[in-house]
Coordinates of C-alpha atoms and ligand atoms in Angstrom, one line a residue:
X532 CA 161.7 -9.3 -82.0
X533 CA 165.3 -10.5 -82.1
X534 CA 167.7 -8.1 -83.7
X535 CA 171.1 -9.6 -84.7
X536 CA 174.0 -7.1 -84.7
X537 CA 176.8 -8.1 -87.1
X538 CA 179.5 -7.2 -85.2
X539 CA 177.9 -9.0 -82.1
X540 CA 177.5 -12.2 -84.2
X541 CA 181.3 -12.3 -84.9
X542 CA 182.8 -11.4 -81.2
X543 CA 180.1 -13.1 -78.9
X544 CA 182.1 -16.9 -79.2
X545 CA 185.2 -14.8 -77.9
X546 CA 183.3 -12.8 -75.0
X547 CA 181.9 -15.9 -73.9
X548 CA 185.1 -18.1 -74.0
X549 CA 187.4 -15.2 -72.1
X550 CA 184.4 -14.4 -69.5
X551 CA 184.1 -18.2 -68.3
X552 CA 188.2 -18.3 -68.3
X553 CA 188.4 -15.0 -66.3
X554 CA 185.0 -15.3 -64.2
X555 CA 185.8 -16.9 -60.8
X556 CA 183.4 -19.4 -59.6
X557 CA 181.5 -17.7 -57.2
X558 CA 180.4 -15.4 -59.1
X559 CA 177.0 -15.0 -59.4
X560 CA 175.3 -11.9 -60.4
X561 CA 176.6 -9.9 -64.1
X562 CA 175.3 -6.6 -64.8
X563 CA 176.1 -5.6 -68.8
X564 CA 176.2 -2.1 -69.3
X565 CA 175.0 -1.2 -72.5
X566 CA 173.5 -4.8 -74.4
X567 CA 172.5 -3.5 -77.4
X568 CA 170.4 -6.0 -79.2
X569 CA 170.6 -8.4 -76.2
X570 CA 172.7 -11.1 -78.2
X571 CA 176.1 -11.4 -76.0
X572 CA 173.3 -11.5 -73.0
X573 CA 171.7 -14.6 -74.2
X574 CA 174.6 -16.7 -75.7
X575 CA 177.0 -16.2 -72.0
X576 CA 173.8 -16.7 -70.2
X577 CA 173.2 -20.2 -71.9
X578 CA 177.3 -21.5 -71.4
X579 CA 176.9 -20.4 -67.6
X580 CA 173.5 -21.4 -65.9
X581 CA 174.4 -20.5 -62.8
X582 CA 175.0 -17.0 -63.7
X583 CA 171.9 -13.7 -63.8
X584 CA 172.7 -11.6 -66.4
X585 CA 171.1 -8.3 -66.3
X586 CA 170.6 -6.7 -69.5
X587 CA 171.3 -3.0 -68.9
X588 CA 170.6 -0.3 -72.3
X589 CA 170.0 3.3 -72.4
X590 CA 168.5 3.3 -75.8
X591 CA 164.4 1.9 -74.6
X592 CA 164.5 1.2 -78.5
X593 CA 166.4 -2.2 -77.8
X594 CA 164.2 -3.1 -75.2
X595 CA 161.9 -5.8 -77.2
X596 CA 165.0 -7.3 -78.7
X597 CA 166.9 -8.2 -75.1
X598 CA 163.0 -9.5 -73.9
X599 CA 163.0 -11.4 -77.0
X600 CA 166.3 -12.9 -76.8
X601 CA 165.3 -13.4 -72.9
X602 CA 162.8 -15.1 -73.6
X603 CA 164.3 -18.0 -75.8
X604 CA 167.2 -18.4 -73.2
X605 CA 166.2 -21.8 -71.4
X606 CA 167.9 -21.7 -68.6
X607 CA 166.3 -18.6 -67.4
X608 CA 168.9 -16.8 -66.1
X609 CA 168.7 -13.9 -68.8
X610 CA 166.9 -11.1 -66.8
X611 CA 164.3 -8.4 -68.4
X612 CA 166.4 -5.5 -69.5
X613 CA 166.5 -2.5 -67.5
X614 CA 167.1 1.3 -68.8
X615 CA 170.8 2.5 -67.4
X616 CA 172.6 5.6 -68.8
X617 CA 175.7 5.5 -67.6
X618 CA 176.1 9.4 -67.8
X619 CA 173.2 9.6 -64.7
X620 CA 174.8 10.8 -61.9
X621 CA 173.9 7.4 -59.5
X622 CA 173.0 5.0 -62.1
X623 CA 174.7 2.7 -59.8
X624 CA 171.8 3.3 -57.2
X625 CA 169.0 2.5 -59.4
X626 CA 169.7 -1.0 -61.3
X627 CA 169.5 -4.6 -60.2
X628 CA 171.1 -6.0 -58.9
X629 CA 172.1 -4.2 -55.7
X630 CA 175.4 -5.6 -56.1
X631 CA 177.1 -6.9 -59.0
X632 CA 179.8 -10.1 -59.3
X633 CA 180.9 -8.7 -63.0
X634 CA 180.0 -5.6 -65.0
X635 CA 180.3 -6.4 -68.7
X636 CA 180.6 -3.2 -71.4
X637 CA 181.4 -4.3 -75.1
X638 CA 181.8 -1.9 -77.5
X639 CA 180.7 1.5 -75.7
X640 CA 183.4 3.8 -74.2
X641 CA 184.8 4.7 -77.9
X642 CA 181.7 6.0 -79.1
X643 CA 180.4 7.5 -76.9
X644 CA 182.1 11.3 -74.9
X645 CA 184.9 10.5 -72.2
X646 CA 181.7 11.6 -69.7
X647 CA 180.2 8.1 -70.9
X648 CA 183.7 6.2 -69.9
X649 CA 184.1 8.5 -66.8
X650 CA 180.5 7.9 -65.5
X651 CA 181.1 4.1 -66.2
X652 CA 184.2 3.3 -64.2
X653 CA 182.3 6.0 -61.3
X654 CA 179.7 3.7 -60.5
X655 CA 181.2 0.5 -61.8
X656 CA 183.4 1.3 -58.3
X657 CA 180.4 1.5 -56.4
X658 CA 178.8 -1.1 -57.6
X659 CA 180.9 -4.1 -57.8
X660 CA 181.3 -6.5 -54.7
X661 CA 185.0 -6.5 -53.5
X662 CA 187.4 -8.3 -55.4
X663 CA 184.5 -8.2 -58.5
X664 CA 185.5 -7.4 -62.4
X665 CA 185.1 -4.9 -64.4
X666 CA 185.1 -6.0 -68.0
X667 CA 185.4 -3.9 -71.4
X668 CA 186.1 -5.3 -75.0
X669 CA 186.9 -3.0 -77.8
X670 CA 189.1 -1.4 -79.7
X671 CA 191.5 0.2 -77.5
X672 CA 194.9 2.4 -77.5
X673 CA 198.0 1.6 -75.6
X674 CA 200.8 4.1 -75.2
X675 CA 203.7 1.9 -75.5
X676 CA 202.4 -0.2 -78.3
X677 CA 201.8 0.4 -81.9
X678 CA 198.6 0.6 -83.1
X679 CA 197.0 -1.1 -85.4
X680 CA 196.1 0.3 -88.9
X681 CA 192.7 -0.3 -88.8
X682 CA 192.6 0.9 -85.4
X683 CA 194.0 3.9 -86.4
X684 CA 191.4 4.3 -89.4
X685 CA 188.3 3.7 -87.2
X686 CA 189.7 6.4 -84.4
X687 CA 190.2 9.0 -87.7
X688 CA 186.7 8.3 -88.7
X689 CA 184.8 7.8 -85.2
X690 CA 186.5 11.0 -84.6
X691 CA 184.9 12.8 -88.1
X692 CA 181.8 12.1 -87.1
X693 CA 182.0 13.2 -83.5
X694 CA 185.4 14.4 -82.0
X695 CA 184.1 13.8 -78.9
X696 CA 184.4 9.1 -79.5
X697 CA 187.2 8.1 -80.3
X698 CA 189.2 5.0 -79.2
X699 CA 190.4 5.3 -75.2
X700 CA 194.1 4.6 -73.8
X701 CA 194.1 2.2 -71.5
X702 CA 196.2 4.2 -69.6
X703 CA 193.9 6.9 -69.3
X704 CA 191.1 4.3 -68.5
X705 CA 193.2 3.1 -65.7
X706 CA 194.1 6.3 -64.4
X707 CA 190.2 7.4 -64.3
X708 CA 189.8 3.5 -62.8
X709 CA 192.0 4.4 -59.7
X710 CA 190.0 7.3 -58.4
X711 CA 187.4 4.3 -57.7
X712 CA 189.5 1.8 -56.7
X713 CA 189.4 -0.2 -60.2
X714 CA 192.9 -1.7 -60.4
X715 CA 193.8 -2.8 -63.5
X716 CA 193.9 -6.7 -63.5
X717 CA 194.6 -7.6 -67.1
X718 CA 194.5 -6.9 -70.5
X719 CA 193.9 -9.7 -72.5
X720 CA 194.6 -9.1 -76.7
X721 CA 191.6 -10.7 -78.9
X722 CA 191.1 -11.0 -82.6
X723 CA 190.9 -7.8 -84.7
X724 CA 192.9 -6.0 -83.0
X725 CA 190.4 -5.5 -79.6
X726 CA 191.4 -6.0 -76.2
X727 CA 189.3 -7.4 -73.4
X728 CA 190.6 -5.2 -70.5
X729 CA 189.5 -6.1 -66.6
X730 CA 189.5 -4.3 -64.0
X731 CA 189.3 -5.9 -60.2
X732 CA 187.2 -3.9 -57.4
X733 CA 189.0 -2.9 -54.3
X734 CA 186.2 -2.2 -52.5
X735 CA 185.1 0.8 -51.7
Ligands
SAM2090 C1 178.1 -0.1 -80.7 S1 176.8 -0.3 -79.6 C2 177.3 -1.8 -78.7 C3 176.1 -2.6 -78.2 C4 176.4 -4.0 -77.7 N1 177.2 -3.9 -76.5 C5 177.2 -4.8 -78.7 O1 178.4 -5.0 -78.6 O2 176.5 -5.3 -79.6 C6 177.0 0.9 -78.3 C7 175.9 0.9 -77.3 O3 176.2 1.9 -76.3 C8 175.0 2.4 -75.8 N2 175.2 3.7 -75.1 C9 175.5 4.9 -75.6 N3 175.5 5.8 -74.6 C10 175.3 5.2 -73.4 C11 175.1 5.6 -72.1 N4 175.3 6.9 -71.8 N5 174.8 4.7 -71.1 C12 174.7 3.4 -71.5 N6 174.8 2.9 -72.7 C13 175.0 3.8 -73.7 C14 174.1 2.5 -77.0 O4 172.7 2.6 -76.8 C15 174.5 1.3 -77.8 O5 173.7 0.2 -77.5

C-alpha cells in the first residue's frame, strides 16, 4: 500500500523540475539510493518516460509501498525496488542496473553515520557511467556561507538524538567525492534552505 511521506509530498515538484533541467538527454538508466516510500520514484518516473528508475531501500519495510507506487506508474518505467545498504562493502556490485546514467539520494547522508555518506560516494564512483551524476538534496553545510537558522536547529537536534547524523559540509562531501573521481559539478540552492548538490563521474 502507498505510504505518503510529508516531507516527500512537499519537495518531489522541485526534485523533479531540477532533475529534467540538470539530466542530459541520453540519459537513460537512474538508480535512487535510499526511496523511502517510493513517491519521488513514481512522480520523476511519470515527467520522463524514457527514463528506468530503480527504486533502491535498505529498510525491506518500504518495499510494498515502492511496488505499490510502481504499480500505478503508467508508463512503466518505475522498476520493482531492490534492497541496497549503502554501508555494504560492494553494494555497487549487486544492484541493477549494471550501470547507472544518475544516482539520486534525497534526504539520507544527514541521518545517517558519515560511514553511510562515505560508502555512498564509494560506490556511486564505481557505478556511474563516465560523465554520469551524482545527485543529493538536503539540508547541507557550506563553510563560507552562513547557515540557516533552522538549519542550524535541525543539526543541534539530529545531533541529540545521534551525534553520529548530523548535516554534512559540502566541502567535506567533495573532498570524500574526489577519492572516486566525483567532481563536484554544481550546487544548486532550493527552497527551505536545502541544496541539490551534483556530482559528475570521471570515470573510473
Ligand atoms: C529521511 S528518509 C528519506 C527517504 C526518501 N529518500 C525521501 O526523501 O522520502 C532516509 C532514508 O535513508 C535510508 N537509509 C538509512 N541508512 C541507509 C543505508 N545504509 N543504505 C541505504 N539507505 C539507508 C532509510 O531507510 C530511509 O528510507
Amino acid at each position: 500500500m502507498k505510504q505518503v511521506a510529508p516531507a516527500a509530498q512537499r519537495n518531489m515538484d522541485i526534485v523533479r523540475d531540477r532533475l529534467l533541467e540538470i539530466v542530459p538527454e541520453t540519459a537513460r538508466d537512474v538508480l535512487e539510493i535510499s526511496a523511502g516510500t517510493g513517491q519521488h520514484g513514481a512522480h520523476c518516473a511519470r515527467a520522463m518516460p524514457r527514463w528506468r528508475w530503480w527504486p533502491t531501500e535498505v529498510d525491506r519495510e518500504m518495499f510494498a509501498s515502492i511496488a505499490a507506487y510502481a504499480a500505478d506508474t503508467p508508463s512503466g518505467n518505475l522498476m520493482q525496488p531492490q534492497e541496497l545498504d549503502v554501508t555494504d562493502e560492494a553494494w555497487e556490485a549487486g544492484s541493477q542496473p549494471h550501470r547507472a546514467d544518475v544516482i539520486v539520494n534525497i534526504n539520507m547522508i544527514h541521518i545517517t553515520p558519515w560511514q553511510a555518506c562515505a560508502g555512498l560516494l564509494r560506490g556511486a564512483g564505481r557505478k556511474l557511467n563516465p560523465g554520469g551524476l551524482l545527485v543529493f538534496y538536503g539540508p547541507f553545510r557550506q563553510r563560507h556561507v552562513q547557515t540557516a537558522d533552522s538549519n542550524e536547529a535541525f543539526d543541534d537536534w539530529l545531533k541529540t538524538r545521534d551525534p553520529a547524523h548530523g548535516l554534512r559540509f559540502v566541502e567535506d562531501v567533495a573532498a570524500e567525492a574526489s577519492r572516486h573521481k566525483l567532481s563536484l559539478s554544481e550546487i544548486l540552492p532550493v527552497p527551505a534552505n536545502n541544496l541539490i548538490v551534483v556530482f559528475r563521474s570521471e570515470g573510473l
